[in-house]
Short mmCIF file of C-alpha atoms and ligand atoms in Angstrom, two decimals:
data_model
loop_
_atom_site.label_atom_id
_atom_site.label_comp_id
_atom_site.label_asym_id
_atom_site.label_seq_id
_atom_site.Cartn_x
_atom_site.Cartn_y
_atom_site.Cartn_z
CA MET A 21 27.98 21.02 6.33
CA GLU A 22 30.39 23.59 4.83
CA ASN A 23 29.13 22.75 1.32
CA PHE A 24 25.54 23.51 2.30
CA GLN A 25 24.26 27.06 2.41
CA LYS A 26 20.81 27.79 3.88
CA LEU A 27 18.62 30.01 1.66
CA ALA A 28 15.14 31.57 1.82
CA LEU A 29 12.87 32.06 -1.20
CA ASP A 30 14.18 35.52 -2.08
CA ASP A 31 17.86 34.78 -1.47
CA THR A 32 20.03 34.59 -4.57
CA PHE A 33 22.63 32.19 -5.90
CA GLN A 34 24.83 32.06 -9.00
CA PHE A 35 24.44 29.00 -11.21
CA SER A 36 23.86 27.77 -14.73
CA CYS A 37 23.72 24.27 -16.24
CA HIS A 38 23.78 23.67 -20.00
CA PRO A 39 24.96 21.02 -22.51
CA GLY A 40 28.11 23.01 -23.33
CA ILE A 41 29.45 22.87 -19.78
CA GLU A 42 32.49 20.64 -19.20
CA CYS A 43 30.84 18.68 -16.39
CA PHE A 44 27.66 17.97 -18.40
CA ASN A 45 26.04 14.72 -17.10
CA ARG A 46 28.72 14.25 -14.41
CA CYS A 47 26.04 14.59 -11.72
CA CYS A 48 23.88 11.76 -13.12
CA SER A 49 25.69 8.74 -11.71
CA ASP A 50 26.40 6.99 -8.42
CA LEU A 51 23.37 8.61 -6.81
CA ASN A 52 21.37 7.52 -3.82
CA GLN A 53 18.26 8.75 -5.62
CA PHE A 54 15.10 8.34 -3.54
CA LEU A 55 11.89 8.51 -5.53
CA THR A 56 8.73 10.04 -4.11
CA PRO A 57 5.28 8.71 -5.08
CA TYR A 58 4.82 11.67 -7.44
CA ASP A 59 8.26 11.10 -9.03
CA ILE A 60 7.17 7.53 -9.81
CA LEU A 61 3.85 8.69 -11.23
CA ARG A 62 5.64 11.09 -13.64
CA LEU A 63 8.36 8.62 -14.64
CA LYS A 64 6.03 5.70 -15.35
CA LYS A 65 3.89 7.98 -17.53
CA SER A 66 6.94 9.30 -19.34
CA LEU A 67 8.12 5.74 -20.05
CA LYS A 68 4.57 4.53 -20.86
CA LEU A 69 4.84 1.76 -18.26
CA SER A 70 2.52 0.63 -15.50
CA SER A 71 3.71 1.54 -12.00
CA GLY A 72 4.39 -2.16 -11.35
CA GLU A 73 6.58 -2.46 -14.46
CA PHE A 74 8.45 0.74 -13.63
CA LEU A 75 9.11 -0.33 -10.03
CA LYS A 76 10.26 -3.79 -11.11
CA HIS A 77 12.67 -2.62 -13.82
CA TYR A 78 14.10 0.59 -12.39
CA THR A 79 13.94 0.58 -8.60
CA THR A 80 14.76 -1.16 -5.36
CA HIS A 81 12.98 -0.66 -2.06
CA HIS A 82 13.74 -1.00 1.62
CA ILE A 83 12.41 0.17 4.97
CA GLY A 84 13.85 3.60 5.82
CA PRO A 85 15.91 3.29 9.03
CA ARG A 86 14.67 6.67 10.30
CA SER A 87 11.10 6.78 9.02
CA GLY A 88 10.36 3.05 9.46
CA LEU A 89 8.35 3.33 6.20
CA PRO A 90 8.96 1.84 2.74
CA VAL A 91 11.40 3.87 0.64
CA VAL A 92 11.95 3.48 -3.12
CA THR A 93 15.35 4.14 -4.73
CA LEU A 94 16.20 4.49 -8.42
CA GLY A 95 18.61 1.71 -9.43
CA MET A 96 21.93 2.87 -10.92
CA LEU A 97 23.43 0.78 -13.75
CA LYS A 98 26.24 -1.40 -12.33
CA HIS A 99 27.53 -2.29 -15.83
CA LYS A 100 27.73 1.41 -16.77
CA ASN A 101 29.76 2.93 -13.94
CA LEU A 102 26.66 3.34 -11.80
CA SER A 103 25.09 5.81 -14.19
CA CYS A 104 21.44 6.72 -13.96
CA PRO A 105 19.38 4.57 -16.38
CA PHE A 106 18.00 7.73 -17.98
CA VAL A 107 21.19 9.65 -18.73
CA SER A 108 22.20 9.90 -22.39
CA LYS A 109 24.89 11.76 -24.32
CA VAL A 110 22.47 14.58 -24.99
CA GLY A 111 21.22 14.79 -21.40
CA CYS A 112 18.32 13.41 -19.41
CA ALA A 113 16.05 11.15 -21.49
CA VAL A 114 13.09 11.80 -19.16
CA TYR A 115 13.78 15.52 -18.77
CA PRO A 116 10.15 16.80 -18.72
CA ASP A 117 9.32 14.19 -16.05
CA ARG A 118 12.63 13.93 -14.18
CA PRO A 119 12.40 13.49 -10.40
CA GLY A 120 11.82 16.50 -8.18
CA SER A 121 15.30 16.34 -6.64
CA CYS A 122 16.87 16.45 -10.14
CA ARG A 123 14.68 19.42 -11.09
CA ILE A 124 15.52 21.53 -8.10
CA TYR A 125 19.27 20.69 -7.96
CA PRO A 126 21.57 22.42 -6.89
CA LEU A 127 18.95 23.29 -4.28
CA ALA A 128 17.16 20.96 -1.89
CA ARG A 129 13.90 21.83 -0.12
CA ILE A 130 13.83 21.14 3.61
CA ILE A 131 10.64 20.98 5.67
CA GLN A 132 11.08 20.86 9.42
CA ARG A 133 8.34 20.36 11.98
CA ARG A 134 9.60 20.94 15.49
CA PRO A 135 8.09 18.92 18.36
CA ASN A 136 4.93 20.55 19.78
CA GLN A 137 4.59 22.96 16.84
CA SER A 138 1.75 22.71 14.34
CA THR A 139 3.44 24.74 11.58
CA CYS A 140 6.46 23.69 9.56
CA GLU A 141 9.57 25.65 8.72
CA GLU A 142 10.46 25.60 5.01
CA PHE A 143 13.87 26.54 3.69
CA TYR A 144 16.34 25.57 0.99
CA ILE A 145 19.93 24.49 0.99
CA LEU A 146 22.37 25.13 -1.82
CA ILE A 147 24.45 22.00 -2.46
CA LYS A 148 27.92 22.93 -3.71
CA GLU A 149 29.63 19.81 -5.01
CA PRO A 150 33.21 20.01 -6.26
CA HIS A 151 32.45 18.36 -9.62
CA CYS A 152 29.71 20.86 -10.48
CA LEU A 153 31.06 23.77 -12.53
CA GLY A 154 27.67 25.46 -12.78
CA PHE A 155 28.56 27.71 -9.86
CA GLU A 156 31.29 29.34 -11.94
CA GLU A 157 28.70 30.64 -14.43
CA SER A 158 27.50 34.24 -14.04
CA LYS A 159 23.70 33.80 -14.18
CA GLU A 160 22.01 34.76 -10.89
CA TRP A 161 18.64 33.48 -9.61
CA THR A 162 16.48 33.88 -6.57
CA VAL A 163 15.33 30.54 -5.13
CA ARG A 164 11.79 31.53 -6.15
CA GLU A 165 12.82 32.12 -9.79
CA TRP A 166 14.72 28.83 -9.93
CA LYS A 167 11.73 26.91 -8.58
CA GLN A 168 9.37 28.55 -11.08
CA GLY A 169 11.70 27.65 -13.95
CA GLN A 170 11.85 24.01 -12.83
CA ALA A 171 8.05 23.67 -12.36
CA VAL A 172 8.23 22.00 -8.97
CA ASP A 173 5.01 23.27 -7.37
CA LEU A 174 3.01 20.06 -7.82
CA TYR A 175 6.01 17.99 -6.71
CA ASP A 176 6.16 20.06 -3.50
CA GLU A 177 2.41 19.76 -2.94
CA MET A 178 2.40 15.99 -3.34
CA ASN A 179 5.55 15.56 -1.25
CA ASP A 180 3.94 17.55 1.56
CA LEU A 181 1.07 15.01 1.59
CA LEU A 182 3.64 12.26 2.06
CA MET A 183 5.24 14.30 4.86
CA ASP A 184 1.84 14.24 6.61
CA ILE A 185 2.04 10.44 6.75
CA ILE A 186 5.59 10.53 8.14
CA SER A 187 4.49 13.08 10.72
CA LEU A 188 1.50 10.92 11.73
CA LYS A 189 3.76 7.88 11.99
CA ASN A 190 6.18 9.80 14.24
CA ARG A 191 3.34 11.04 16.43
CA SER A 192 2.00 7.47 16.75
CA HIS A 193 5.32 6.48 18.43
CA ARG A 194 5.22 3.22 16.51
CA LYS A 195 8.70 1.96 15.65
CA GLY A 196 7.65 0.18 12.49
CA LEU A 197 4.68 -1.12 10.56
CA THR A 198 3.67 -4.76 10.20
CA HIS A 199 4.59 -6.57 7.00
CA LYS A 200 1.01 -6.26 5.75
CA GLU A 201 0.91 -2.52 6.55
CA ASN A 202 4.19 -1.98 4.70
CA GLU A 203 2.69 -3.75 1.68
CA LEU A 204 -0.39 -1.51 1.79
CA PHE A 205 1.75 1.62 2.11
CA TYR A 206 3.89 0.55 -0.86
CA LEU A 207 0.79 -0.20 -2.92
CA ALA A 208 -1.11 3.02 -2.14
CA CYS A 209 1.87 5.36 -2.39
CA TYR A 210 4.15 3.83 -5.02
CA ASP A 211 2.36 1.15 -7.06
CA LEU A 212 -0.51 3.35 -8.15
CA ASP A 213 -1.87 1.09 -10.89
CA GLY A 214 -1.90 -1.84 -8.47
CA PHE A 215 -3.68 0.37 -5.95
CA ARG A 216 -6.29 1.32 -8.55
CA ASP A 217 -7.14 -2.38 -8.94
CA LEU A 218 -7.64 -2.64 -5.16
CA VAL A 219 -9.76 0.53 -5.08
CA PHE A 220 -12.14 -0.82 -7.71
CA GLU A 221 -12.16 -4.40 -6.47
CA LYS A 222 -13.09 -3.27 -2.93
CA ARG A 223 -14.94 -0.08 -3.98
CA LEU A 224 -12.88 1.79 -1.41
CA TRP A 225 -14.45 5.17 -2.16
CA LYS A 226 -17.63 3.86 -0.53
CA THR A 227 -15.96 3.29 2.85
CA HIS A 228 -13.37 6.08 2.61
CA PRO A 229 -15.19 8.91 0.82
CA VAL A 230 -13.10 11.84 -0.37
CA GLU A 231 -15.32 14.78 -1.09
CA ASP A 232 -13.33 16.23 -3.97
CA HIS A 233 -13.18 13.10 -6.10
CA SER A 234 -15.64 10.78 -7.79
CA SER A 235 -14.89 7.13 -8.60
CA LYS A 236 -14.48 8.28 -12.23
CA ASP A 237 -11.66 10.62 -11.12
CA LEU A 238 -10.00 7.72 -9.34
CA GLU A 239 -10.21 5.64 -12.51
CA GLN A 240 -8.89 8.28 -14.89
CA ASP A 241 -6.76 10.75 -12.93
CA ASP A 242 -3.52 9.46 -11.38
CA VAL A 243 -3.03 12.55 -9.22
CA ALA A 244 -6.56 12.24 -7.80
CA LEU A 245 -5.91 8.54 -7.13
CA MET A 246 -2.62 9.36 -5.39
CA ARG A 247 -4.29 11.97 -3.18
CA PHE A 248 -6.97 9.40 -2.33
CA GLY A 249 -4.34 6.72 -1.65
CA ILE A 250 -2.43 8.95 0.76
CA GLU A 251 -5.61 9.87 2.66
CA TRP A 252 -6.66 6.22 2.70
CA ILE A 253 -3.33 5.05 4.08
CA LYS A 254 -3.45 7.74 6.80
CA GLY A 255 -6.82 6.43 7.93
CA ARG A 256 -6.02 2.75 7.42
CA LEU A 257 -2.68 2.74 9.26
CA PHE A 258 -2.95 5.60 11.72
CA GLY A 259 -6.69 6.10 12.17
CA ASP A 260 -6.46 9.66 10.82
CA SER A 261 -9.52 11.20 9.21
CA SER A 262 -8.61 14.84 9.89
CA THR A 263 -8.49 15.82 6.23
CA ASN A 264 -11.96 14.48 5.54
CA HIS A 265 -13.29 16.30 8.58
CA GLU A 266 -11.61 19.53 7.51
CA ARG A 267 -13.33 19.19 4.16
CA GLY A 268 -16.65 18.72 5.91
CA SER A 269 -17.25 15.05 5.09
S1 LIG B 21 27.51 18.85 -12.57
FE1 LIG B 21 26.32 20.76 -12.25
S2 LIG B 21 26.65 22.06 -14.05
FE2 LIG B 21 27.43 19.99 -14.51
S3 LIG B 21 25.70 19.03 -15.56
FE3 LIG B 21 25.48 18.51 -13.39
S4 LIG B 21 24.18 20.13 -12.52
FE4 LIG B 21 24.89 20.83 -14.53
S1 LIG B 22 16.67 11.29 -13.94
FE1 LIG B 22 17.70 12.57 -15.47
S2 LIG B 22 18.44 14.37 -14.35
FE2 LIG B 22 17.98 12.78 -12.84
S3 LIG B 22 19.88 11.69 -12.48
FE3 LIG B 22 18.79 10.60 -14.10
S4 LIG B 22 19.51 11.46 -16.04
FE4 LIG B 22 20.13 12.86 -14.39
#
């Protein structure tokens, strides 16, 4: 852990990354790059693909050994020294929609919920990797300033919704989901366009109402559909309707 330094929002670190730096793009290969549902939403829009096409062409998935839930990983290119499929000579080809972990690097956001505590602890770690020369640059940031510059607020918000599912799963003391449940989780969280088909085929908003969204929102707004999907999966797999109750429905 010597290369990881724990930081709070107003702590500072020294770092800069720019195309002129000698290590430019060196960090964009041989990655174990997990993708969150919101990462996939942004990437499939950026590439003008359906979620199904994006998942098929760019990712693999497995059951996380710790969470027991489906996990999606960005596939690295074996014929190109395991480089990320989106790296180019001039940088990241999906830069405005790059995954949250790429945006916030060299930081990582950690959320910890201790047993028997309702609130979570949030902190950041600074990842100092030997190949990254950005730490030799003189520019100084607070964690808060870095996060603002990388526009990660919505990524954090959506990832926290996913954390709610993981937390519910842990509290349920279930080791794993059934095959069918894993398929539903994958559909509602990752394959958003496939999930939209299910929502409209079964008119799911009738049986799982979400106060803030109409069926038109679910048809037209991917973020609204993702919020609905996460709430639906919480109820469908873990019998949780707390959010609806909190909203008064
Ligand atoms: S290795 Fe570090 S400084 Fe170099 S391109 Fe990657 S993030 Fe930027
Ligand atoms: S998505 Fe972009 S920033 Fe992230 S690893 Fe790939 S090329 Fe690098």
